[in-house]
PDB file of C-alpha atoms and ligand atoms in Angstrom:
ATOM      1  CA  MET A 253      22.449 -10.360  18.944  1.00 96.00           C
ATOM      2  CA  LYS A 254      20.392 -12.215  21.493  1.00 96.00           C
ATOM      3  CA  VAL A 255      17.188 -13.451  19.880  1.00 98.00           C
ATOM      4  CA  VAL A 256      14.435 -14.325  22.376  1.00 97.00           C
ATOM      5  CA  ILE A 257      11.292 -15.992  21.035  1.00 97.00           C
ATOM      6  CA  LEU A 258       8.233 -15.909  23.274  1.00 97.00           C
ATOM      7  CA  LYS A 259       4.752 -17.095  22.755  1.00 96.00           C
ATOM      8  CA  ASP A 260       2.758 -13.836  22.550  1.00 98.00           C
ATOM      9  CA  ALA A 261       2.809 -10.062  22.734  1.00 98.00           C
ATOM     10  CA  ASP A 262       2.110 -10.078  26.436  1.00 98.00           C
ATOM     11  CA  SER A 263       5.146 -12.201  27.221  1.00 98.00           C
ATOM     12  CA  VAL A 264       7.201  -9.862  24.966  1.00 98.00           C
ATOM     13  CA  ALA A 265       6.059  -6.819  26.941  1.00 98.00           C
ATOM     14  CA  GLN A 266       6.672  -8.560  30.262  1.00 98.00           C
ATOM     15  CA  TYR A 267      10.251  -9.507  29.193  1.00 98.00           C
ATOM     16  CA  GLY A 268      10.910  -5.960  27.919  1.00 98.00           C
ATOM     17  CA  ALA A 269       9.547  -4.371  31.124  1.00 98.00           C
ATOM     18  CA  SER A 270      11.830  -6.541  33.225  1.00 98.00           C
ATOM     19  CA  VAL A 271      14.875  -5.308  31.296  1.00 98.00           C
ATOM     20  CA  PHE A 272      13.806  -1.730  32.063  1.00 98.00           C
ATOM     21  CA  VAL A 273      13.138  -2.476  35.698  1.00 98.00           C
ATOM     22  CA  LYS A 274      16.523  -4.098  36.093  1.00 98.00           C
ATOM     23  CA  GLN A 275      18.179  -1.129  34.369  1.00 98.00           C
ATOM     24  CA  VAL A 276      16.529   1.571  36.467  1.00 98.00           C
ATOM     25  CA  LYS A 277      17.021  -0.380  39.700  1.00 98.00           C
ATOM     26  CA  ALA A 278      20.731  -0.752  38.956  1.00 98.00           C
ATOM     27  CA  LYS A 279      21.143   2.891  37.933  1.00 98.00           C
ATOM     28  CA  SER A 280      18.438   5.230  39.248  1.00 98.00           C
ATOM     29  CA  ASP A 281      19.607   8.082  36.971  1.00 98.00           C
ATOM     30  CA  SER A 282      19.568   5.916  33.843  1.00 98.00           C
ATOM     31  CA  VAL A 283      19.280   7.662  30.462  1.00 98.00           C
ATOM     32  CA  LEU A 284      16.503   5.763  28.650  1.00 98.00           C
ATOM     33  CA  GLY A 285      15.885   5.850  24.942  1.00 98.00           C
ATOM     34  CA  LEU A 286      12.157   5.473  24.351  1.00 98.00           C
ATOM     35  CA  ALA A 287      10.013   4.636  21.295  1.00 98.00           C
ATOM     36  CA  THR A 288       6.420   5.109  20.111  1.00 97.00           C
ATOM     37  CA  GLY A 289       4.081   3.013  17.928  1.00 95.00           C
ATOM     38  CA  SER A 290       1.740   0.365  19.140  1.00 95.00           C
ATOM     39  CA  THR A 291       4.362  -2.231  20.106  1.00 97.00           C
ATOM     40  CA  PRO A 292       5.717  -0.594  23.258  1.00 98.00           C
ATOM     41  CA  VAL A 293       2.304   0.344  24.695  1.00 98.00           C
ATOM     42  CA  LYS A 294       2.005  -2.855  26.726  1.00 98.00           C
ATOM     43  CA  LEU A 295       5.534  -2.493  28.074  1.00 98.00           C
ATOM     44  CA  TYR A 296       4.750   1.012  29.238  1.00 98.00           C
ATOM     45  CA  LYS A 297       1.614  -0.214  30.986  1.00 98.00           C
ATOM     46  CA  LYS A 298       3.768  -2.710  32.910  1.00 98.00           C
ATOM     47  CA  LEU A 299       6.232   0.050  33.916  1.00 98.00           C
ATOM     48  CA  ILE A 300       3.280   2.106  35.177  1.00 98.00           C
ATOM     49  CA  GLU A 301       2.170  -0.944  37.271  1.00 98.00           C
ATOM     50  CA  GLU A 302       5.708  -1.282  38.669  1.00 98.00           C
ATOM     51  CA  TYR A 303       5.697   2.352  39.627  1.00 98.00           C
ATOM     52  CA  ARG A 304       2.241   2.113  41.249  1.00 98.00           C
ATOM     53  CA  SER A 305       3.232  -0.976  43.180  1.00 97.00           C
ATOM     54  CA  GLY A 306       6.065   1.046  44.740  1.00 96.00           C
ATOM     55  CA  ASN A 307       8.669  -1.204  43.133  1.00 94.00           C
ATOM     56  CA  LEU A 308      10.258   1.442  40.886  1.00 97.00           C
ATOM     57  CA  SER A 309      10.888   5.147  40.728  1.00 98.00           C
ATOM     58  CA  PHE A 310      11.721   7.240  37.713  1.00 98.00           C
ATOM     59  CA  LYS A 311      12.542  10.397  39.726  1.00 98.00           C
ATOM     60  CA  GLU A 312      16.070  10.587  38.527  1.00 98.00           C
ATOM     61  CA  VAL A 313      15.619   9.072  35.056  1.00 98.00           C
ATOM     62  CA  VAL A 314      16.272  11.097  31.892  1.00 98.00           C
ATOM     63  CA  SER A 315      14.634   9.992  28.627  1.00 98.00           C
ATOM     64  CA  PHE A 316      15.142  10.679  24.938  1.00 98.00           C
ATOM     65  CA  ASN A 317      12.597   9.673  22.338  1.00 98.00           C
ATOM     66  CA  LEU A 318      13.639   8.387  18.972  1.00 98.00           C
ATOM     67  CA  ASP A 319      11.573  10.664  16.744  1.00 98.00           C
ATOM     68  CA  GLU A 320       8.767  13.080  16.197  1.00 98.00           C
ATOM     69  CA  TYR A 321       6.561  14.200  13.289  1.00 97.00           C
ATOM     70  CA  MET A 322       7.528  17.510  11.688  1.00 97.00           C
ATOM     71  CA  GLY A 323       4.741  20.008  11.695  1.00 95.00           C
ATOM     72  CA  LEU A 324       3.046  18.803  14.895  1.00 95.00           C
ATOM     73  CA  SER A 325       3.304  20.654  18.176  1.00 95.00           C
ATOM     74  CA  GLY A 326       3.708  18.654  21.414  1.00 95.00           C
ATOM     75  CA  ASP A 327       0.095  19.191  22.321  1.00 95.00           C
ATOM     76  CA  HIS A 328      -1.237  17.731  19.080  1.00 94.00           C
ATOM     77  CA  PRO A 329      -2.900  14.338  19.861  1.00 94.00           C
ATOM     78  CA  GLN A 330      -0.948  12.624  17.038  1.00 95.00           C
ATOM     79  CA  SER A 331       2.431  13.957  18.116  1.00 97.00           C
ATOM     80  CA  TYR A 332       4.859  11.513  19.712  1.00 97.00           C
ATOM     81  CA  ARG A 333       5.317  13.975  22.730  1.00 98.00           C
ATOM     82  CA  TYR A 334       1.572  13.694  23.324  1.00 98.00           C
ATOM     83  CA  PHE A 335       1.786   9.918  22.925  1.00 98.00           C
ATOM     84  CA  MET A 336       4.508   9.635  25.544  1.00 98.00           C
ATOM     85  CA  ASN A 337       2.691  11.766  28.076  1.00 98.00           C
ATOM     86  CA  ALA A 338      -0.524   9.844  27.477  1.00 98.00           C
ATOM     87  CA  GLN A 339       1.041   6.352  27.545  1.00 98.00           C
ATOM     88  CA  LEU A 340       3.739   6.769  30.175  1.00 98.00           C
ATOM     89  CA  PHE A 341       4.958  10.110  31.597  1.00 98.00           C
ATOM     90  CA  ASN A 342       1.597  11.253  33.075  1.00 98.00           C
ATOM     91  CA  TYR A 343       1.419   8.153  35.221  1.00 98.00           C
ATOM     92  CA  ILE A 344       4.960   7.859  36.663  1.00 98.00           C
ATOM     93  CA  ASP A 345       7.133  10.109  38.813  1.00 98.00           C
ATOM     94  CA  ILE A 346       9.490  11.112  36.001  1.00 98.00           C
ATOM     95  CA  ASP A 347      10.332  14.841  35.951  1.00 98.00           C
ATOM     96  CA  LYS A 348       8.906  15.957  32.598  1.00 98.00           C
ATOM     97  CA  ARG A 349      11.730  18.452  32.276  1.00 98.00           C
ATOM     98  CA  ASN A 350      14.015  15.458  31.921  1.00 98.00           C
ATOM     99  CA  THR A 351      11.989  13.928  29.081  1.00 98.00           C
ATOM    100  CA  PHE A 352      13.184  14.847  25.666  1.00 98.00           C
ATOM    101  CA  VAL A 353      11.314  14.383  22.376  1.00 98.00           C
ATOM    102  CA  PRO A 354      12.552  16.035  19.183  1.00 98.00           C
ATOM    103  CA  CYS A 355      10.606  19.313  18.646  1.00 96.00           C
ATOM    104  CA  GLY A 356       8.285  18.853  15.717  1.00 95.00           C
ATOM    105  CA  ASN A 357       7.538  22.552  15.311  1.00 95.00           C
ATOM    106  CA  ALA A 358      10.972  24.162  15.929  1.00 95.00           C
ATOM    107  CA  GLU A 359      11.524  27.364  14.094  1.00 94.00           C
ATOM    108  CA  ASN A 360      14.807  26.010  12.915  1.00 96.00           C
ATOM    109  CA  PRO A 361      14.529  22.193  12.661  1.00 96.00           C
ATOM    110  CA  PHE A 362      18.117  21.775  11.657  1.00 96.00           C
ATOM    111  CA  SER A 363      19.570  23.492  14.751  1.00 97.00           C
ATOM    112  CA  ALA A 364      16.958  21.593  16.807  1.00 97.00           C
ATOM    113  CA  CYS A 365      18.510  18.349  15.491  1.00 98.00           C
ATOM    114  CA  GLU A 366      21.983  19.485  16.510  1.00 98.00           C
ATOM    115  CA  GLN A 367      20.725  20.518  19.937  1.00 98.00           C
ATOM    116  CA  TYR A 368      19.115  17.077  20.423  1.00 98.00           C
ATOM    117  CA  GLU A 369      22.485  15.382  19.688  1.00 98.00           C
ATOM    118  CA  THR A 370      24.222  17.665  22.189  1.00 98.00           C
ATOM    119  CA  ALA A 371      21.648  17.014  24.853  1.00 98.00           C
ATOM    120  CA  ILE A 372      22.132  13.192  24.434  1.00 98.00           C
ATOM    121  CA  LYS A 373      25.920  13.708  24.668  1.00 98.00           C
ATOM    122  CA  ASN A 374      25.663  15.956  27.713  1.00 98.00           C
ATOM    123  CA  SER A 375      23.440  13.397  29.471  1.00 98.00           C
ATOM    124  CA  GLY A 376      26.275  10.950  29.282  1.00 98.00           C
ATOM    125  CA  GLY A 377      24.706   8.841  26.497  1.00 98.00           C
ATOM    126  CA  ILE A 378      21.775   6.432  26.363  1.00 98.00           C
ATOM    127  CA  ASP A 379      22.016   3.452  28.662  1.00 98.00           C
ATOM    128  CA  LEU A 380      19.115   1.475  27.304  1.00 98.00           C
ATOM    129  CA  GLN A 381      17.417   2.208  23.942  1.00 99.00           C
ATOM    130  CA  LEU A 382      14.060   0.689  23.161  1.00 98.00           C
ATOM    131  CA  LEU A 383      13.238   0.121  19.535  1.00 98.00           C
ATOM    132  CA  GLY A 384      10.344  -1.135  17.424  1.00 98.00           C
ATOM    133  CA  ILE A 385      10.720  -2.012  13.731  1.00 98.00           C
ATOM    134  CA  GLY A 386       8.785  -0.725  10.744  1.00 95.00           C
ATOM    135  CA  ARG A 387       7.467  -3.248   8.153  1.00 95.00           C
ATOM    136  CA  ASN A 388      10.168  -1.923   5.845  1.00 95.00           C
ATOM    137  CA  GLY A 389      12.875  -2.434   8.408  1.00 97.00           C
ATOM    138  CA  HIS A 390      13.038   1.153   9.633  1.00 97.00           C
ATOM    139  CA  ILE A 391      14.190   2.025  13.121  1.00 98.00           C
ATOM    140  CA  GLY A 392      13.084   5.385  14.519  1.00 98.00           C
ATOM    141  CA  PHE A 393      12.152   7.051  11.243  1.00 97.00           C
ATOM    142  CA  ASN A 394      15.381   5.914   9.516  1.00 98.00           C
ATOM    143  CA  GLU A 395      13.838   4.593   6.350  1.00 97.00           C
ATOM    144  CA  PRO A 396      15.551   2.246   3.882  1.00 97.00           C
ATOM    145  CA  SER A 397      18.570   3.863   2.241  1.00 97.00           C
ATOM    146  CA  SER A 398      19.300   5.951   5.384  1.00 98.00           C
ATOM    147  CA  SER A 399      23.012   6.365   6.035  1.00 98.00           C
ATOM    148  CA  LEU A 400      24.108   3.856   8.596  1.00 98.00           C
ATOM    149  CA  ALA A 401      26.190   6.557  10.133  1.00 98.00           C
ATOM    150  CA  SER A 402      23.426   9.193  10.244  1.00 98.00           C
ATOM    151  CA  ARG A 403      22.721  11.541  13.166  1.00 98.00           C
ATOM    152  CA  THR A 404      19.563  13.245  14.335  1.00 98.00           C
ATOM    153  CA  ARG A 405      18.049  14.887  11.285  1.00 98.00           C
ATOM    154  CA  VAL A 406      15.047  15.720   9.248  1.00 97.00           C
ATOM    155  CA  LYS A 407      13.870  12.654   7.305  1.00 97.00           C
ATOM    156  CA  THR A 408      11.232  12.095   4.648  1.00 96.00           C
ATOM    157  CA  LEU A 409       8.844   9.270   5.370  1.00 95.00           C
ATOM    158  CA  THR A 410       8.232   6.651   2.786  1.00 94.00           C
ATOM    159  CA  LYS A 411       4.792   6.081   1.343  1.00 95.00           C
ATOM    160  CA  GLU A 412       4.691   2.664   3.121  1.00 92.00           C
ATOM    161  CA  THR A 413       5.334   4.273   6.544  1.00 92.00           C
ATOM    162  CA  ILE A 414       2.779   7.027   5.886  1.00 94.00           C
ATOM    163  CA  ASP A 415       0.187   4.368   4.976  1.00 93.00           C
ATOM    164  CA  ASP A 416       1.068   2.197   7.988  1.00 89.00           C
ATOM    165  CA  ASN A 417       0.697   5.146  10.390  1.00 90.00           C
ATOM    166  CA  ALA A 418      -2.415   6.462   8.774  1.00 92.00           C
ATOM    167  CA  ARG A 419      -4.446   4.345  11.211  1.00 90.00           C
ATOM    168  CA  PHE A 420      -3.604   6.857  13.950  1.00 89.00           C
ATOM    169  CA  PHE A 421      -4.978   9.847  12.026  1.00 91.00           C
ATOM    170  CA  LYS A 422      -8.643  10.646  11.463  1.00 91.00           C
ATOM    171  CA  PRO A 423      -9.854  10.765   7.834  1.00 91.00           C
ATOM    172  CA  GLY A 424      -8.985  14.126   6.294  1.00 90.00           C
ATOM    173  CA  GLU A 425      -6.660  15.005   9.185  1.00 91.00           C
ATOM    174  CA  PHE A 426      -3.218  16.478   8.305  1.00 92.00           C
ATOM    175  CA  GLN A 427      -0.656  13.652   8.374  1.00 95.00           C
ATOM    176  CA  PRO A 428       2.985  14.773   8.220  1.00 96.00           C
ATOM    177  CA  SER A 429       5.280  13.250   5.600  1.00 96.00           C
ATOM    178  CA  LEU A 430       8.445  14.546   7.301  1.00 97.00           C
ATOM    179  CA  SER A 431       9.905  13.711  10.680  1.00 97.00           C
ATOM    180  CA  ILE A 432      12.834  14.367  12.995  1.00 98.00           C
ATOM    181  CA  THR A 433      14.602  11.211  13.964  1.00 98.00           C
ATOM    182  CA  MET A 434      17.723  10.132  15.819  1.00 98.00           C
ATOM    183  CA  GLY A 435      20.100   8.849  13.244  1.00 98.00           C
ATOM    184  CA  ILE A 436      21.287   5.270  12.909  1.00 98.00           C
ATOM    185  CA  GLY A 437      24.691   6.341  14.147  1.00 98.00           C
ATOM    186  CA  THR A 438      23.039   8.018  17.192  1.00 98.00           C
ATOM    187  CA  ILE A 439      21.137   4.830  18.023  1.00 98.00           C
ATOM    188  CA  LEU A 440      24.184   2.676  17.610  1.00 98.00           C
ATOM    189  CA  GLU A 441      25.932   4.706  20.391  1.00 98.00           C
ATOM    190  CA  SER A 442      23.495   3.492  22.954  1.00 98.00           C
ATOM    191  CA  LYS A 443      25.072   1.182  25.452  1.00 98.00           C
ATOM    192  CA  ARG A 444      22.324  -1.421  25.242  1.00 98.00           C
ATOM    193  CA  ILE A 445      19.470  -1.898  22.793  1.00 98.00           C
ATOM    194  CA  LEU A 446      16.159  -3.706  23.294  1.00 98.00           C
ATOM    195  CA  MET A 447      14.051  -4.255  20.226  1.00 98.00           C
ATOM    196  CA  LEU A 448      10.523  -5.637  20.480  1.00 98.00           C
ATOM    197  CA  ALA A 449       8.588  -6.976  17.455  1.00 98.00           C
ATOM    198  CA  THR A 450       5.199  -8.687  17.555  1.00 98.00           C
ATOM    199  CA  GLY A 451       2.759  -9.887  14.894  1.00 98.00           C
ATOM    200  CA  ASP A 452       3.195 -11.504  11.515  1.00 97.00           C
ATOM    201  CA  SER A 453       3.294  -8.128   9.692  1.00 97.00           C
ATOM    202  CA  LYS A 454       6.872  -7.757  11.147  1.00 98.00           C
ATOM    203  CA  ALA A 455       8.026 -11.230  10.165  1.00 98.00           C
ATOM    204  CA  GLU A 456       9.653 -10.197   6.862  1.00 98.00           C
ATOM    205  CA  ALA A 457      11.470  -7.191   8.378  1.00 98.00           C
ATOM    206  CA  VAL A 458      12.678  -9.379  11.279  1.00 98.00           C
ATOM    207  CA  LYS A 459      13.974 -12.028   9.020  1.00 98.00           C
ATOM    208  CA  ALA A 460      15.912  -9.365   6.893  1.00 98.00           C
ATOM    209  CA  MET A 461      17.289  -7.791  10.024  1.00 98.00           C
ATOM    210  CA  VAL A 462      18.533 -10.993  11.705  1.00 98.00           C
ATOM    211  CA  GLU A 463      19.385 -13.335   8.953  1.00 98.00           C
ATOM    212  CA  GLY A 464      19.864 -10.998   5.907  1.00 98.00           C
ATOM    213  CA  PRO A 465      22.937  -8.970   4.968  1.00 98.00           C
ATOM    214  CA  LEU A 466      23.945  -5.838   6.715  1.00 98.00           C
ATOM    215  CA  THR A 467      22.465  -3.221   4.394  1.00 98.00           C
ATOM    216  CA  ALA A 468      20.950   0.219   4.366  1.00 98.00           C
ATOM    217  CA  ALA A 469      18.088  -1.325   2.497  1.00 98.00           C
ATOM    218  CA  CYS A 470      17.073  -2.785   5.909  1.00 98.00           C
ATOM    219  CA  PRO A 471      18.201  -0.157   8.446  1.00 98.00           C
ATOM    220  CA  ALA A 472      17.522  -2.473  11.433  1.00 98.00           C
ATOM    221  CA  SER A 473      20.120  -4.890  10.031  1.00 98.00           C
ATOM    222  CA  VAL A 474      22.755  -2.434  11.343  1.00 98.00           C
ATOM    223  CA  LEU A 475      22.059  -3.802  14.823  1.00 98.00           C
ATOM    224  CA  GLN A 476      24.218  -6.850  13.741  1.00 98.00           C
ATOM    225  CA  LEU A 477      27.137  -4.486  14.491  1.00 98.00           C
ATOM    226  CA  HIS A 478      26.054  -3.655  18.011  1.00 98.00           C
ATOM    227  CA  GLN A 479      27.560  -5.505  20.950  1.00 97.00           C
ATOM    228  CA  HIS A 480      24.514  -5.678  23.159  1.00 98.00           C
ATOM    229  CA  VAL A 481      21.180  -6.105  21.480  1.00 98.00           C
ATOM    230  CA  ASP A 482      18.223  -8.109  22.829  1.00 98.00           C
ATOM    231  CA  LEU A 483      15.679  -8.810  20.170  1.00 98.00           C
ATOM    232  CA  VAL A 484      12.404 -10.054  21.763  1.00 98.00           C
ATOM    233  CA  LEU A 485       9.812 -11.550  19.408  1.00 98.00           C
ATOM    234  CA  ASP A 486       6.568 -13.259  19.637  1.00 98.00           C
ATOM    235  CA  SER A 487       6.101 -16.437  17.589  1.00 97.00           C
ATOM    236  CA  ALA A 488       4.340 -14.597  14.793  1.00 98.00           C
ATOM    237  CA  ALA A 489       7.196 -12.089  14.309  1.00 98.00           C
ATOM    238  CA  ALA A 490       9.679 -14.938  14.445  1.00 98.00           C
ATOM    239  CA  SER A 491       7.741 -17.145  12.016  1.00 97.00           C
ATOM    240  CA  LEU A 492       9.992 -16.598   8.984  1.00 98.00           C
ATOM    241  CA  LEU A 493      13.355 -16.998  10.759  1.00 98.00           C
ATOM    242  CA  LYS A 494      15.267 -19.997   9.483  1.00 97.00           C
ATOM    243  CA  ASN A 495      17.236 -20.652  12.589  1.00 96.00           C
ATOM    244  CA  CYS A 496      14.517 -20.466  15.347  1.00 95.00           C
ATOM    245  CA  ASP A 497      15.706 -23.777  16.840  1.00 94.00           C
ATOM    246  CA  MET A 498      19.225 -22.434  17.183  1.00 96.00           C
ATOM    247  CA  TYR A 499      18.048 -19.204  18.925  1.00 96.00           C
ATOM    248  CA  ARG A 500      15.943 -21.269  21.333  1.00 95.00           C
ATOM    249  CA  HIS A 501      18.850 -23.591  22.055  1.00 95.00           C
ATOM    250  CA  ILE A 502      21.171 -20.668  22.746  1.00 95.00           C
ATOM    251  CA  GLU A 503      18.639 -19.145  25.082  1.00 92.00           C
ATOM    252  CA  GLU A 504      18.290 -22.375  27.062  1.00 92.00           C
ATOM    253  CA  GLN A 505      22.087 -22.719  27.307  1.00 94.00           C
ATOM    254  CA  ASN A 506      22.393 -19.129  28.470  1.00 91.00           C
ATOM    255  CA  LYS A 507      19.794 -19.751  31.182  1.00 89.00           C
ATOM    256  CA  LEU A 508      21.706 -22.820  32.340  1.00 92.00           C
ATOM    257  CA  LEU A 509      24.930 -20.911  32.344  1.00 91.00           C
ATOM    258  CA  LEU A 510      23.472 -18.078  34.436  1.00 88.00           C
ATOM    259  CA  GLU A 511      21.976 -20.555  36.916  1.00 88.00           C
ATOM    260  CA  ARG A 512      25.401 -22.072  37.361  1.00 84.00           C
ATOM    261  CA  ILE A 513      27.236 -18.734  37.858  1.00 79.00           C
ATOM    262  CA  PHE A 514      24.722 -17.040  40.207  1.00 71.00           C
TER     263      PHE A 514
HETATM  264  C1  GLP B 844       6.809   4.283  13.674  1.00 92.31           C
HETATM  265  C2  GLP B 844       7.924   4.676  14.615  1.00 92.31           C
HETATM  266  C3  GLP B 844       8.905   3.569  14.880  1.00 92.31           C
HETATM  267  C4  GLP B 844       8.180   2.319  15.226  1.00 92.31           C
HETATM  268  C5  GLP B 844       7.301   1.892  14.113  1.00 92.31           C
HETATM  269  C6  GLP B 844       6.510   0.652  14.292  1.00 92.31           C
HETATM  270  O1  GLP B 844       7.109   4.478  12.358  1.00 92.31           O
HETATM  271  N1  GLP B 844       8.636   5.829  14.127  1.00 92.31           N
HETATM  272  O2  GLP B 844       9.789   3.970  15.911  1.00 92.31           O
HETATM  273  O3  GLP B 844       9.070   1.313  15.593  1.00 92.31           O
HETATM  274  O4  GLP B 844       6.369   2.994  13.837  1.00 92.31           O
HETATM  275  O5  GLP B 844       5.320   0.887  14.952  1.00 92.31           O
HETATM  276  P1  GLP B 844       4.297  -0.226  15.514  1.00 92.31           P
HETATM  277  O6  GLP B 844       4.928  -0.589  16.806  1.00 92.31           O
HETATM  278  O7  GLP B 844       3.047   0.580  15.659  1.00 92.31           O
HETATM  279  O8  GLP B 844       4.244  -1.311  14.540  1.00 92.31           O
END
């Protein structure tokens, strides 16, 4: 796992956006795995800027989102489909028919999950998956104790996650306690993973993920098994890591190495 520690959330978004830009420039029909939450919003803004400046096109891109709330239709302002349209898809040239978000109000959610898996497979698999991390170490909506081999499925949200996400809902508004999420096994099949984490509320989860044991108690720790993960942190999210100096040293050495080779 490559651990990159930057000074603030803006630098994290800039770094993340440059990974996406390189990916789409290298493969115009990339399959992108996308995430919701407040962390990726700045990155999406930067991708919109890249598109507007004429530097990048998403015409051939296909995308799959990690998760969706069960019980919300795509036109509900709190649904993740709505979020993706409002934060990214409405402002770039992606073909919305190629943007997939699990269906929160499917008549049969179980077969909707199977169809989602099939659609990912048929697309050739995810080239680059963006991830955030929950305070309890969840990825997508794979809460602690999720099977590390799980596939796209219906998942109950923990009280902590419901409380954390309550800030997006108006008082008294229906807030789902179930979700559909890509499984951990599904996420692990992505060719490359980019995780962003910012702010001190994520410091404990980041520490457990990077320096703790591989355990379903911290689902994000499974990324220790993946061959190509970039974890990009601001200094607050990295503040509890024991080996910060080592990660910084490795990054400097990597930069020197790349300068020598190219
Ligand atoms: C939600 C999403 C996750 C996301 C997490 C963190 O629970 N399902 O994919 O990583 O929130 O969100 P935030 O970036 O707002 O902290």
